[in-house]
CSV table of C-alpha atoms in Angstrom, one decimal:
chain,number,residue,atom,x,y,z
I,1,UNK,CA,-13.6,-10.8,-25.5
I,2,UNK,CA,-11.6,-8.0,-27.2
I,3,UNK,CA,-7.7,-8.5,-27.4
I,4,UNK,CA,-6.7,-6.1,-24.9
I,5,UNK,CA,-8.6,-7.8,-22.5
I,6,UNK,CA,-7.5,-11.7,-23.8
I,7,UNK,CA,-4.2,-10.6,-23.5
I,8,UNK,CA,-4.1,-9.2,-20.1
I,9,UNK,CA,-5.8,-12.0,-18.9
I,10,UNK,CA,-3.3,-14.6,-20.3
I,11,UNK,CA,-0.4,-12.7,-19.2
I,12,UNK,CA,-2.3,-12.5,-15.1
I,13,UNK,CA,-2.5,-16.6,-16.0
I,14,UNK,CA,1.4,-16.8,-17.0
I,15,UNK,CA,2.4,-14.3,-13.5
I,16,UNK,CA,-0.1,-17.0,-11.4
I,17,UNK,CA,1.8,-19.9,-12.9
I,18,UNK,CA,5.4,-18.1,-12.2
I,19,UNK,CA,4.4,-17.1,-9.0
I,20,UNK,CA,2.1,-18.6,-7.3
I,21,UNK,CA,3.1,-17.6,-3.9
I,22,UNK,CA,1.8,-13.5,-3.0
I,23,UNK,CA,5.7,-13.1,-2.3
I,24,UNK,CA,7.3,-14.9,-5.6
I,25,UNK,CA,9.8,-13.0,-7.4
I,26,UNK,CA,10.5,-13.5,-11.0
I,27,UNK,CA,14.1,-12.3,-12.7
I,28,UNK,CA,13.7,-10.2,-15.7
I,29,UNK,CA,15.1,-13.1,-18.2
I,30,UNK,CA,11.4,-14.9,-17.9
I,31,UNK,CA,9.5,-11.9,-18.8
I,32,UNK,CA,11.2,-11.5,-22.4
I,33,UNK,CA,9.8,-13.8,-24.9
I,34,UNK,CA,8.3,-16.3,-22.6
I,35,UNK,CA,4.7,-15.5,-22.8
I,36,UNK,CA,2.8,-16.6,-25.8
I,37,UNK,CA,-0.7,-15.4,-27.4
I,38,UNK,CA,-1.8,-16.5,-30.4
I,39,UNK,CA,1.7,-17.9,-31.9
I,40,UNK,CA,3.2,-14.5,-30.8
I,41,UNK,CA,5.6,-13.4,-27.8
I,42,UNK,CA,4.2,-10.6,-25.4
I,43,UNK,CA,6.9,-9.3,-23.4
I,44,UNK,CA,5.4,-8.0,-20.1
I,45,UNK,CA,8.7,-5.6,-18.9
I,46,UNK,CA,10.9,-3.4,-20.3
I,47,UNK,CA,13.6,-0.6,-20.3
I,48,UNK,CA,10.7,1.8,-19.7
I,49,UNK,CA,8.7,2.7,-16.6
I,50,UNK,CA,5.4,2.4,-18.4
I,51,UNK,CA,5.3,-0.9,-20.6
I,52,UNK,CA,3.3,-1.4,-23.8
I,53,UNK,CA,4.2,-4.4,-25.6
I,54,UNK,CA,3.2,-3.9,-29.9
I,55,UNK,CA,-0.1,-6.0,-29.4
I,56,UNK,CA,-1.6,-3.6,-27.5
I,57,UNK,CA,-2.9,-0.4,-27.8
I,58,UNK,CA,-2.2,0.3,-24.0
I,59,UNK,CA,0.6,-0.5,-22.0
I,60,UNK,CA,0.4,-3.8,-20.1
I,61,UNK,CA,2.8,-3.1,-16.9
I,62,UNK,CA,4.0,0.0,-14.7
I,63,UNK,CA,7.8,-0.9,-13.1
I,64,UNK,CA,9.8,0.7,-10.1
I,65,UNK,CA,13.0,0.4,-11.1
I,66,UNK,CA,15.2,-1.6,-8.9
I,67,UNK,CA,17.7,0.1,-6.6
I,68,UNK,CA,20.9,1.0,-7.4
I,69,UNK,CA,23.4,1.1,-4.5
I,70,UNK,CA,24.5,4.4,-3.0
I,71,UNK,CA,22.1,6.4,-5.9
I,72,UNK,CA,18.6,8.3,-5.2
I,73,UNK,CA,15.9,6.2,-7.3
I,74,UNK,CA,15.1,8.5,-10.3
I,75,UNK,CA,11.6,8.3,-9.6
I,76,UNK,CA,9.7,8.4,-5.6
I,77,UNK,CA,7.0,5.4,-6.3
I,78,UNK,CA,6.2,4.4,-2.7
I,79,UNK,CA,3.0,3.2,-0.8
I,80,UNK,CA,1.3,5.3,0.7
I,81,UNK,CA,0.0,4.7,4.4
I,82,UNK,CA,-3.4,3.6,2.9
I,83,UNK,CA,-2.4,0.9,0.9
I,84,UNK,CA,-2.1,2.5,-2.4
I,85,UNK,CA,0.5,2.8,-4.9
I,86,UNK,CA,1.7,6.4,-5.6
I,87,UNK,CA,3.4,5.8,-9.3
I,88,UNK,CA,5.0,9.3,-10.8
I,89,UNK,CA,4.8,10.0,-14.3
I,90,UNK,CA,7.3,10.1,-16.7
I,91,UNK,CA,8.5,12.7,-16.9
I,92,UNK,CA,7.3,16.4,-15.9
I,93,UNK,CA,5.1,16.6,-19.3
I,94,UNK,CA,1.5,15.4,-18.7
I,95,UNK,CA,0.6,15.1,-22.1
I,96,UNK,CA,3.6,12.7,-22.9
I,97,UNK,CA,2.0,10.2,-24.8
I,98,UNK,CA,2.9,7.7,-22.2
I,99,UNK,CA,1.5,9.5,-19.2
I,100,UNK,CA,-1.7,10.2,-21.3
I,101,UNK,CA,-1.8,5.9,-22.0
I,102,UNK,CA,-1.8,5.3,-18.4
I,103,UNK,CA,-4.6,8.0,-18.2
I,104,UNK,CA,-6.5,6.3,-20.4
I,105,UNK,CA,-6.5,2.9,-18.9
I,106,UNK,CA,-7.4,5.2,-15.0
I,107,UNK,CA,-10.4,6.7,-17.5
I,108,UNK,CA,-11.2,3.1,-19.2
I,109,UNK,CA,-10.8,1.4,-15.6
I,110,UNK,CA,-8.2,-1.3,-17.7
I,111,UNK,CA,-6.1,-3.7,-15.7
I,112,UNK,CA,-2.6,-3.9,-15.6
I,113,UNK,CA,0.2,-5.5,-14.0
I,114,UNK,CA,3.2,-3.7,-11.4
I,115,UNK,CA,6.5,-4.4,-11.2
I,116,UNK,CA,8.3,-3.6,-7.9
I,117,UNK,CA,12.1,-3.9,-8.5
I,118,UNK,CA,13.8,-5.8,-5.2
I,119,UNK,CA,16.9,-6.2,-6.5
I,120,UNK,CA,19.2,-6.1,-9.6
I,121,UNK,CA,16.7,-8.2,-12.7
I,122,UNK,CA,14.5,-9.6,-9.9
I,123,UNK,CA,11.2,-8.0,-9.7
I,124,UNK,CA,8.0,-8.7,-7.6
I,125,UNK,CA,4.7,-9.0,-9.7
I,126,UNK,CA,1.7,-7.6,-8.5
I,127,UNK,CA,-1.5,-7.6,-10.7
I,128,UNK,CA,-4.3,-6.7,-11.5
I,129,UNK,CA,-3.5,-3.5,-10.5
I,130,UNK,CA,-5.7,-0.3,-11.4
I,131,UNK,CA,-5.6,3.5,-11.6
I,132,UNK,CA,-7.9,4.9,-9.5
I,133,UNK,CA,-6.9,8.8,-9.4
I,134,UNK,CA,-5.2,11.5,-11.9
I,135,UNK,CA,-2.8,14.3,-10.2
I,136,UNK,CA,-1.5,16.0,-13.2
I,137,UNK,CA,-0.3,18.8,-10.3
I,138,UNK,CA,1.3,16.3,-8.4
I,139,UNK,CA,2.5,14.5,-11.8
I,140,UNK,CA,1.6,11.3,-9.8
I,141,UNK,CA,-1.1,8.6,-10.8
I,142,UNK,CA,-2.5,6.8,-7.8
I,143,UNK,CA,-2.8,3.2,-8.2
I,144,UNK,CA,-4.9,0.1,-6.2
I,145,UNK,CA,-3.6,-3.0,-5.9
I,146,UNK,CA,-6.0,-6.3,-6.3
I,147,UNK,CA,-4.9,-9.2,-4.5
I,148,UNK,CA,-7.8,-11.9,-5.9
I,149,UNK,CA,-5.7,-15.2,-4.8
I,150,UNK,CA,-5.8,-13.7,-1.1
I,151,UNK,CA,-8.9,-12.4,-1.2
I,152,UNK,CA,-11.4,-14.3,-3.9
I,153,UNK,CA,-9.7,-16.9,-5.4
I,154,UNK,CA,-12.8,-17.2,-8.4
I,155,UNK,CA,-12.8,-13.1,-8.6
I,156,UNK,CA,-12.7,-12.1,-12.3
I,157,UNK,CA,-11.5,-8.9,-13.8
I,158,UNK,CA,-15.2,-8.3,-14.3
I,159,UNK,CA,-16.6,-9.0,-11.2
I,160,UNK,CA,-13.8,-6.8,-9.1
I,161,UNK,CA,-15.0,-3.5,-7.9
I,162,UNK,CA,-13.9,-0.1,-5.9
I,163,UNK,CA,-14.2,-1.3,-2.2
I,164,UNK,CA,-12.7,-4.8,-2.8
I,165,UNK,CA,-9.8,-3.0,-4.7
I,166,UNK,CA,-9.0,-0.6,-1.6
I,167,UNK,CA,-9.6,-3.3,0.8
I,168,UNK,CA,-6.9,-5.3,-0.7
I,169,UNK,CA,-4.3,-3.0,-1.1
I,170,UNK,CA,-3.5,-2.7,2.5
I,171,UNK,CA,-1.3,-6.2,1.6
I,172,UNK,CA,0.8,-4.5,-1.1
I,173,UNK,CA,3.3,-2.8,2.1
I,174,UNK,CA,4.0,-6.7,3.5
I,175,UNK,CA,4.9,-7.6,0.1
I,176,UNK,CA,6.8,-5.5,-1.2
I,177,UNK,CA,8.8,-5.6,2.2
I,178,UNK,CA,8.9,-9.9,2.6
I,179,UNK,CA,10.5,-10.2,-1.0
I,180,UNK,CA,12.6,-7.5,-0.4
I,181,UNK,CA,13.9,-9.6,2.5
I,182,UNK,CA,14.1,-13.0,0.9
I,183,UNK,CA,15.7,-12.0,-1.5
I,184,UNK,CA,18.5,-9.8,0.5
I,185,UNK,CA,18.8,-13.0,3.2
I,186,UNK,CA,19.4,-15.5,0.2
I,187,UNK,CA,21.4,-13.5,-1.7
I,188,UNK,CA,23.9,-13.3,1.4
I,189,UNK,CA,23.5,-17.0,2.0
I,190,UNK,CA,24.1,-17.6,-2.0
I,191,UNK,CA,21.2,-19.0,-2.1
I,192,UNK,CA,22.2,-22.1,0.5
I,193,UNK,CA,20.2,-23.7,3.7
I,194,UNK,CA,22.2,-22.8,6.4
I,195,UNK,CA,21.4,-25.9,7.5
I,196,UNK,CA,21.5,-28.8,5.1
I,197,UNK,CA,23.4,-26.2,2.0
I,198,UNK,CA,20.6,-27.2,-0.1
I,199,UNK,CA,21.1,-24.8,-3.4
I,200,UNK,CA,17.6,-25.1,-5.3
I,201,UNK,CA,16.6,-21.1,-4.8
I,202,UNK,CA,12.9,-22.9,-5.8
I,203,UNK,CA,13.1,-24.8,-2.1
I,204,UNK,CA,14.5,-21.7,-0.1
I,205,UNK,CA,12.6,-19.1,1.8
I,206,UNK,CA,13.7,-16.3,4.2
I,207,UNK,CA,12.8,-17.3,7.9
I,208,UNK,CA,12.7,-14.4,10.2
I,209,UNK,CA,15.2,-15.2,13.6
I,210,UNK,CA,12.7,-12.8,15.4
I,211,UNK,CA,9.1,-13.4,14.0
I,212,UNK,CA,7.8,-9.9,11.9
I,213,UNK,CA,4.6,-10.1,14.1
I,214,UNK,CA,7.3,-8.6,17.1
I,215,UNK,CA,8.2,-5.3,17.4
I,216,UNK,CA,12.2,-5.7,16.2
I,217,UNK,CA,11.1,-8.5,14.3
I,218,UNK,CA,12.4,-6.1,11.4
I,219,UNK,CA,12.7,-7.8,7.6
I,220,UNK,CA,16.5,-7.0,7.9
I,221,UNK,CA,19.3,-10.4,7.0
I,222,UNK,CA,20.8,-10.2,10.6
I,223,UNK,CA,17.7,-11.0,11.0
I,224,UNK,CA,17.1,-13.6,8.7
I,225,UNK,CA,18.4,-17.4,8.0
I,226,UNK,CA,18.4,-19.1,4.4
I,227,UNK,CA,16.6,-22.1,4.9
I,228,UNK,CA,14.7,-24.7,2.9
I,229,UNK,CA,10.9,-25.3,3.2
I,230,UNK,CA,11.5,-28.4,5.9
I,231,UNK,CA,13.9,-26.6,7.7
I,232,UNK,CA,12.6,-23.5,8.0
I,233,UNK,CA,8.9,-25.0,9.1
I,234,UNK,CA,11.3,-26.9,11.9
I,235,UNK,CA,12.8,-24.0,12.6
I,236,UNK,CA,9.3,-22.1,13.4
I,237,UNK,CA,8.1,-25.2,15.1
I,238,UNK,CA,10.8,-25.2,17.4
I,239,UNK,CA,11.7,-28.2,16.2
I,240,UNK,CA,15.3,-27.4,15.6
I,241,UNK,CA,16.4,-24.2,17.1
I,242,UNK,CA,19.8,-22.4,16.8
I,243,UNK,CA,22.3,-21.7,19.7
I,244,UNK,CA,23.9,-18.5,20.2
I,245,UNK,CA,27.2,-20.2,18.7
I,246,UNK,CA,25.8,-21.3,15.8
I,247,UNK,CA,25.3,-24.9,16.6
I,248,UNK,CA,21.9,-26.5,15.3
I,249,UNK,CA,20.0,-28.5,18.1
I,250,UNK,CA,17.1,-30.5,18.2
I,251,UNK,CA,14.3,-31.6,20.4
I,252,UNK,CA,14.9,-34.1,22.2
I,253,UNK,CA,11.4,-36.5,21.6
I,254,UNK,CA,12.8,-35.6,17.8
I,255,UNK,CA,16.5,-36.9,18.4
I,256,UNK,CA,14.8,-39.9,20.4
I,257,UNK,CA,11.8,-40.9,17.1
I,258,UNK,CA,12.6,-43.2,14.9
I,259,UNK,CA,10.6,-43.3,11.6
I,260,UNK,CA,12.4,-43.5,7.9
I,261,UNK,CA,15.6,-41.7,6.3
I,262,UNK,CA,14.0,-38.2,6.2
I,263,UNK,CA,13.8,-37.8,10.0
I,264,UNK,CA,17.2,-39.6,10.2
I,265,UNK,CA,19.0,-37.5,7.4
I,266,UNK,CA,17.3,-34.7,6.9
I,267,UNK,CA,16.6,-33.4,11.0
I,268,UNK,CA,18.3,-36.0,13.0
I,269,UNK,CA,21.8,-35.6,11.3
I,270,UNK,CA,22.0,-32.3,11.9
I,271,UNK,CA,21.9,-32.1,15.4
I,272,UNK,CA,25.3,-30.7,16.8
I,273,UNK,CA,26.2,-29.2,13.3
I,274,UNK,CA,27.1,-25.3,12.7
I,275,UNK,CA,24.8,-23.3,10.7
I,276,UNK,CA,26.6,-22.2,7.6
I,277,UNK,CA,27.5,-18.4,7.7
I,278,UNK,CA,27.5,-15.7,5.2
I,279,UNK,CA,30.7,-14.0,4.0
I,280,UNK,CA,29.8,-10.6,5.1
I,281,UNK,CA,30.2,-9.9,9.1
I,282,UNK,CA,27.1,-7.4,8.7
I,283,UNK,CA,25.0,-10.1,7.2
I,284,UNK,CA,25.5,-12.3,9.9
I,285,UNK,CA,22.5,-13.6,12.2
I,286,UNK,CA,22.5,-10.5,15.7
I,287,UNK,CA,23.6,-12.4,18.4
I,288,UNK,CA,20.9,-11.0,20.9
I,289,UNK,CA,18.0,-12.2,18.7
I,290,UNK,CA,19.8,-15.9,18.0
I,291,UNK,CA,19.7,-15.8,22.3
I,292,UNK,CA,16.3,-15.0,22.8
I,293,UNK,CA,15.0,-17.0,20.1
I,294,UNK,CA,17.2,-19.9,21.6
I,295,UNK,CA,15.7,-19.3,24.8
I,296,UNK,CA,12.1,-19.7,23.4
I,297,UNK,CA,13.5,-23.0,22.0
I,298,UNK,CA,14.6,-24.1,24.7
I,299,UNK,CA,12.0,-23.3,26.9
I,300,UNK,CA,9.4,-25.1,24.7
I,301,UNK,CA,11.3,-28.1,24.0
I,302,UNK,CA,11.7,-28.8,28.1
Protein backbone atom coordinates (compact mmCIF):
# COMPACT_ATOMS: atom_id res chain seq x y z
CA UNK A 1 0.00 0.00 0.00
CA UNK A 2 1.52 3.33 -1.21
CA UNK A 3 1.78 6.17 1.61
CA UNK A 4 -0.87 8.31 0.57
CA UNK A 5 -3.20 5.64 0.97
CA UNK A 6 -1.51 4.18 4.55
CA UNK A 7 -1.77 7.42 5.74
CA UNK A 8 -5.29 8.24 4.96
CA UNK A 9 -6.27 5.17 6.27
CA UNK A 10 -4.60 5.63 9.65
CA UNK A 11 -5.88 9.04 10.05
CA UNK A 12 -9.96 7.46 9.07
CA UNK A 13 -8.72 4.85 12.08
CA UNK A 14 -7.61 7.84 14.60
CA UNK A 15 -11.35 10.00 13.49
CA UNK A 16 -13.21 6.27 14.35
CA UNK A 17 -11.40 6.03 17.60
CA UNK A 18 -12.14 10.02 18.50
CA UNK A 19 -15.46 9.66 17.31
CA UNK A 20 -17.11 6.87 17.25
CA UNK A 21 -20.54 8.12 17.34
CA UNK A 22 -21.82 9.57 13.49
CA UNK A 23 -22.48 12.86 15.56
CA UNK A 24 -19.05 13.18 17.70
CA UNK A 25 -17.39 16.36 17.56
CA UNK A 26 -13.76 16.82 18.08
CA UNK A 27 -12.04 20.40 19.17
CA UNK A 28 -9.29 21.54 16.95
CA UNK A 29 -6.48 20.99 19.98
CA UNK A 30 -6.75 16.91 19.11
CA UNK A 31 -6.09 17.27 15.53
CA UNK A 32 -2.56 19.11 15.93
CA UNK A 33 0.13 16.67 16.63
CA UNK A 34 -1.93 13.83 17.88
CA UNK A 35 -1.92 11.51 15.13
CA UNK A 36 1.21 9.40 14.51
CA UNK A 37 2.56 7.54 11.28
CA UNK A 38 5.68 6.08 11.25
CA UNK A 39 7.30 8.04 14.34
CA UNK A 40 5.94 11.29 12.73
CA UNK A 41 2.93 13.74 13.53
CA UNK A 42 0.27 14.20 10.73
CA UNK A 43 -1.88 17.05 11.49
CA UNK A 44 -5.26 16.53 9.79
CA UNK A 45 -6.65 20.51 10.06
CA UNK A 46 -5.39 23.71 9.58
CA UNK A 47 -5.63 27.47 8.99
CA UNK A 48 -6.48 26.62 5.38
CA UNK A 49 -9.67 25.46 3.76
CA UNK A 50 -7.93 22.80 1.80
CA UNK A 51 -5.47 20.83 4.14
CA UNK A 52 -2.23 18.98 3.02
CA UNK A 53 -0.17 18.01 5.83
CA UNK A 54 4.05 17.69 4.47
CA UNK A 55 3.72 13.79 4.10
CA UNK A 56 1.52 13.97 1.43
CA UNK A 57 1.54 14.92 -1.88
CA UNK A 58 -2.32 15.79 -1.69
CA UNK A 59 -4.22 17.39 0.87
CA UNK A 60 -5.79 15.15 3.46
CA UNK A 61 -9.00 17.33 4.67
CA UNK A 62 -11.45 20.04 3.16
CA UNK A 63 -12.86 22.44 6.36
CA UNK A 64 -15.94 24.87 6.57
CA UNK A 65 -14.87 27.22 8.66
CA UNK A 66 -16.89 27.69 11.73
CA UNK A 67 -19.26 30.58 12.08
CA UNK A 68 -18.51 33.69 13.33
CA UNK A 69 -21.35 35.66 14.99
CA UNK A 70 -23.11 38.42 13.24
CA UNK A 71 -20.51 37.89 9.94
CA UNK A 72 -21.45 36.20 6.37
CA UNK A 73 -19.14 32.91 6.10
CA UNK A 74 -16.43 33.83 3.60
CA UNK A 75 -17.20 30.89 1.66
CA UNK A 76 -21.22 29.26 0.85
CA UNK A 77 -20.29 25.37 1.42
CA UNK A 78 -23.74 23.92 2.07
CA UNK A 79 -25.62 20.60 1.26
CA UNK A 80 -27.32 20.53 -1.35
CA UNK A 81 -30.98 18.90 -1.32
CA UNK A 82 -29.46 15.57 -2.68
CA UNK A 83 -27.18 14.83 -0.16
CA UNK A 84 -24.00 16.21 -1.48
CA UNK A 85 -21.51 18.58 -0.31
CA UNK A 86 -21.12 21.75 -2.54
CA UNK A 87 -17.37 22.83 -1.33
CA UNK A 88 -16.18 26.29 -3.25
CA UNK A 89 -12.77 26.79 -4.21
CA UNK A 90 -10.29 28.91 -2.93
CA UNK A 91 -10.41 31.43 -4.35
CA UNK A 92 -11.76 32.72 -7.83
CA UNK A 93 -8.41 31.24 -9.66
CA UNK A 94 -8.98 27.62 -10.89
CA UNK A 95 -5.57 26.86 -11.47
CA UNK A 96 -4.49 27.86 -7.77
CA UNK A 97 -2.36 25.14 -7.02
CA UNK A 98 -4.68 24.21 -4.23
CA UNK A 99 -7.88 24.06 -6.30
CA UNK A 100 -5.96 21.97 -8.92
CA UNK A 101 -4.83 19.36 -5.66
CA UNK A 102 -8.41 18.85 -4.90
CA UNK A 103 -8.84 18.22 -8.72
CA UNK A 104 -6.50 15.77 -8.73
CA UNK A 105 -7.77 13.70 -5.94
CA UNK A 106 -11.88 14.17 -7.92
CA UNK A 107 -9.53 12.80 -11.14
CA UNK A 108 -7.54 10.08 -8.97
CA UNK A 109 -10.93 9.19 -7.06
CA UNK A 110 -8.50 9.71 -3.60
CA UNK A 111 -10.32 9.80 -0.22
CA UNK A 112 -10.26 12.54 2.10
CA UNK A 113 -11.63 13.65 5.23
CA UNK A 114 -14.37 17.05 5.88
CA UNK A 115 -14.49 19.19 8.42
CA UNK A 116 -17.77 21.02 9.18
CA UNK A 117 -17.12 23.85 11.69
CA UNK A 118 -20.13 23.88 14.50
CA UNK A 119 -18.73 26.13 16.56
CA UNK A 120 -15.70 28.10 17.65
CA UNK A 121 -12.46 25.01 17.56
CA UNK A 122 -15.11 22.27 17.48
CA UNK A 123 -15.53 20.62 14.26
CA UNK A 124 -17.58 17.64 13.06
CA UNK A 125 -15.59 14.86 11.11
CA UNK A 126 -16.90 13.30 8.20
CA UNK A 127 -14.78 10.88 6.07
CA UNK A 128 -14.11 9.28 3.58
CA UNK A 129 -15.44 11.83 1.67
CA UNK A 130 -14.88 11.98 -2.24
CA UNK A 131 -14.97 14.44 -5.17
CA UNK A 132 -17.24 13.37 -7.55
CA UNK A 133 -17.70 16.58 -9.97
CA UNK A 134 -15.52 19.66 -11.30
CA UNK A 135 -17.39 23.19 -11.89
CA UNK A 136 -14.59 25.37 -12.66
CA UNK A 137 -17.68 27.92 -13.87
CA UNK A 138 -19.27 27.57 -10.84
CA UNK A 139 -15.75 27.60 -8.91
CA UNK A 140 -17.37 24.78 -6.77
CA UNK A 141 -16.23 21.08 -6.42
CA UNK A 142 -19.10 18.74 -5.58
CA UNK A 143 -18.38 16.35 -2.96
CA UNK A 144 -20.06 12.67 -1.62
CA UNK A 145 -20.01 11.79 1.63
CA UNK A 146 -19.33 7.91 2.70
CA UNK A 147 -20.87 6.95 5.85
CA UNK A 148 -19.27 3.04 6.02
CA UNK A 149 -20.00 2.63 10.01
CA UNK A 150 -23.86 3.34 9.08
CA UNK A 151 -23.94 1.63 6.17
CA UNK A 152 -21.13 -1.33 5.86
CA UNK A 153 -19.37 -1.55 8.88
CA UNK A 154 -16.34 -4.05 6.96
CA UNK A 155 -16.59 -1.51 3.70
CA UNK A 156 -12.95 -0.69 2.64
CA UNK A 157 -11.80 2.25 0.77
CA UNK A 158 -11.36 -0.24 -2.08
CA UNK A 159 -14.44 -1.87 -2.09
CA UNK A 160 -16.72 1.56 -1.96
CA UNK A 161 -18.19 2.62 -5.14
CA UNK A 162 -20.51 5.39 -6.97
CA UNK A 163 -24.11 4.30 -5.88
CA UNK A 164 -23.10 3.36 -2.25
CA UNK A 165 -21.40 6.86 -2.02
CA UNK A 166 -24.69 8.79 -3.23
CA UNK A 167 -26.78 6.55 -1.23
CA UNK A 168 -25.10 7.60 1.87
CA UNK A 169 -24.80 11.10 1.57
CA UNK A 170 -28.46 11.70 2.20
CA UNK A 171 -27.18 11.36 6.24
CA UNK A 172 -24.58 14.17 5.87
CA UNK A 173 -27.86 17.10 6.38
CA UNK A 174 -28.92 15.16 9.92
CA UNK A 175 -25.47 15.47 10.91
CA UNK A 176 -24.28 18.36 10.37
CA UNK A 177 -27.62 19.65 11.94
CA UNK A 178 -27.61 17.11 15.42
CA UNK A 179 -23.93 18.37 16.36
CA UNK A 180 -24.76 21.68 15.53
CA UNK A 181 -27.44 21.29 18.24
CA UNK A 182 -25.52 19.41 20.84
CA UNK A 183 -23.18 21.44 20.88
CA UNK A 184 -25.39 24.87 21.00
CA UNK A 185 -27.71 23.08 23.98
CA UNK A 186 -24.48 22.12 25.99
CA UNK A 187 -22.81 24.97 25.51
CA UNK A 188 -25.88 26.96 27.14
CA UNK A 189 -26.10 24.37 29.92
CA UNK A 190 -22.05 24.69 30.41
CA UNK A 191 -21.84 21.50 29.70
CA UNK A 192 -24.12 20.26 32.96
CA UNK A 193 -27.18 17.61 33.24
CA UNK A 194 -29.94 19.65 34.01
CA UNK A 195 -30.80 17.03 36.07
CA UNK A 196 -28.07 15.47 38.17
CA UNK A 197 -25.24 18.67 37.07
CA UNK A 198 -23.09 15.94 35.90
CA UNK A 199 -20.04 17.97 34.10
CA UNK A 200 -18.13 15.13 32.01
CA UNK A 201 -19.05 16.72 28.34
CA UNK A 202 -17.95 12.74 27.39
CA UNK A 203 -21.44 11.56 29.26
CA UNK A 204 -23.75 14.51 27.85
CA UNK A 205 -25.85 14.50 24.81
CA UNK A 206 -28.51 16.93 23.56
CA UNK A 207 -32.18 15.52 24.08
CA UNK A 208 -34.71 17.08 21.90
CA UNK A 209 -38.01 18.37 24.36
CA UNK A 210 -40.05 17.79 21.15
CA UNK A 211 -38.66 14.65 19.25
CA UNK A 212 -36.88 15.86 15.59
CA UNK A 213 -39.12 13.14 13.90
CA UNK A 214 -42.24 16.01 14.61
CA UNK A 215 -42.85 18.75 12.61
CA UNK A 216 -41.54 21.66 15.32
CA UNK A 217 -39.38 19.27 16.65
CA UNK A 218 -36.69 21.83 15.28
CA UNK A 219 -32.69 21.21 16.48
CA UNK A 220 -33.02 24.66 18.27
CA UNK A 221 -31.73 24.85 22.49
CA UNK A 222 -35.37 26.03 23.56
CA UNK A 223 -35.76 23.13 22.38
CA UNK A 224 -33.23 21.16 23.86
CA UNK A 225 -32.14 19.87 27.60
CA UNK A 226 -28.41 18.98 28.62
CA UNK A 227 -28.60 15.68 29.86
CA UNK A 228 -26.37 12.69 30.70
CA UNK A 229 -26.71 9.30 28.86
CA UNK A 230 -29.07 7.74 31.86
CA UNK A 231 -31.05 10.71 32.07
CA UNK A 232 -31.60 11.51 28.86
CA UNK A 233 -32.71 7.59 27.86
CA UNK A 234 -35.26 8.26 31.12
CA UNK A 235 -36.21 11.18 29.71
CA UNK A 236 -37.22 9.51 26.19
CA UNK A 237 -38.62 6.62 28.04
CA UNK A 238 -40.91 8.70 29.92
CA UNK A 239 -39.39 7.54 32.70
CA UNK A 240 -38.81 10.94 34.19
CA UNK A 241 -40.60 13.65 32.50
CA UNK A 242 -40.38 17.51 33.16
CA UNK A 243 -43.26 19.81 34.33
CA UNK A 244 -44.07 22.94 32.85
CA UNK A 245 -42.38 24.63 36.08
CA UNK A 246 -39.41 22.97 35.83
CA UNK A 247 -39.88 20.32 38.45
CA UNK A 248 -38.46 16.75 37.54
CA UNK A 249 -41.07 13.93 38.21
CA UNK A 250 -41.10 10.37 38.00
CA UNK A 251 -43.16 7.42 37.32
CA UNK A 252 -44.78 6.27 39.80
CA UNK A 253 -43.97 2.09 39.52
CA UNK A 254 -40.21 3.88 39.32
CA UNK A 255 -40.68 5.97 42.68
CA UNK A 256 -42.38 2.75 44.11
CA UNK A 257 -39.09 -0.11 42.85
CA UNK A 258 -36.66 -0.78 44.95
CA UNK A 259 -33.38 -2.26 43.50
CA UNK A 260 -29.63 -0.82 44.47
CA UNK A 261 -28.18 2.88 44.86
CA UNK A 262 -28.41 3.81 41.12
CA UNK A 263 -32.24 3.67 40.98
CA UNK A 264 -32.21 5.29 44.49
CA UNK A 265 -29.63 8.10 43.75
CA UNK A 266 -29.42 8.45 40.38
CA UNK A 267 -33.63 8.59 39.34
CA UNK A 268 -35.30 8.22 42.61
CA UNK A 269 -33.65 11.24 44.28
CA UNK A 270 -34.48 13.42 41.83
CA UNK A 271 -38.03 13.30 41.90
CA UNK A 272 -39.54 16.79 42.98
CA UNK A 273 -36.17 18.59 42.15
CA UNK A 274 -35.91 21.71 39.56
CA UNK A 275 -34.08 21.20 36.37
CA UNK A 276 -31.08 23.42 36.35
CA UNK A 277 -31.61 26.49 33.90
CA UNK A 278 -29.31 28.22 31.60
CA UNK A 279 -28.24 31.85 32.06
CA UNK A 280 -29.72 33.19 28.94
CA UNK A 281 -33.75 33.70 28.98
CA UNK A 282 -33.60 32.80 25.11
CA UNK A 283 -31.85 29.60 25.80
CA UNK A 284 -34.31 28.50 28.14
CA UNK A 285 -36.62 25.25 27.44
CA UNK A 286 -40.40 26.94 25.36
CA UNK A 287 -42.87 26.57 27.77
CA UNK A 288 -45.55 25.15 25.21
CA UNK A 289 -43.30 22.21 24.14
CA UNK A 290 -42.23 21.42 28.11
CA UNK A 291 -46.44 21.24 28.33
CA UNK A 292 -47.15 18.99 25.70
CA UNK A 293 -44.27 16.85 26.28
CA UNK A 294 -45.40 16.74 29.99
CA UNK A 295 -48.72 15.81 28.85
CA UNK A 296 -47.37 12.85 26.88
CA UNK A 297 -45.64 11.93 30.24
CA UNK A 298 -48.16 12.04 31.94
CA UNK A 299 -50.53 10.34 29.92
CA UNK A 300 -48.18 7.25 29.58
CA UNK A 301 -47.20 7.02 33.07
CA UNK A 302 -51.21 6.74 34.17
Amino acid sequence: MDRELRVRQAAFEFLAQRCPEPDDTIHWRDLQSRFIVDGEPVILIGQKGIWKPKQLDLPISLITAPPKPNKPAPYDDHVTDDGLLAYRYRGDNPSHPDNIAVRRCFQDQVPLIYFHGIEKSIYLPVWPVFVVADSPGALTFTIAVEDPIALRPDLTIEQIDPAQRRYTTQLVKRRVHQAAFRERVLAAYRRTCAICRLNQAELLEAAHIIPDSSFDGDPVVPNGLSLCTIHHAAFDRHILGIRPDLVIELRQDILDAIDGPMLRYGLQGFHGEKLLMPRSATDRPDADRLERRYEEFRTIAA
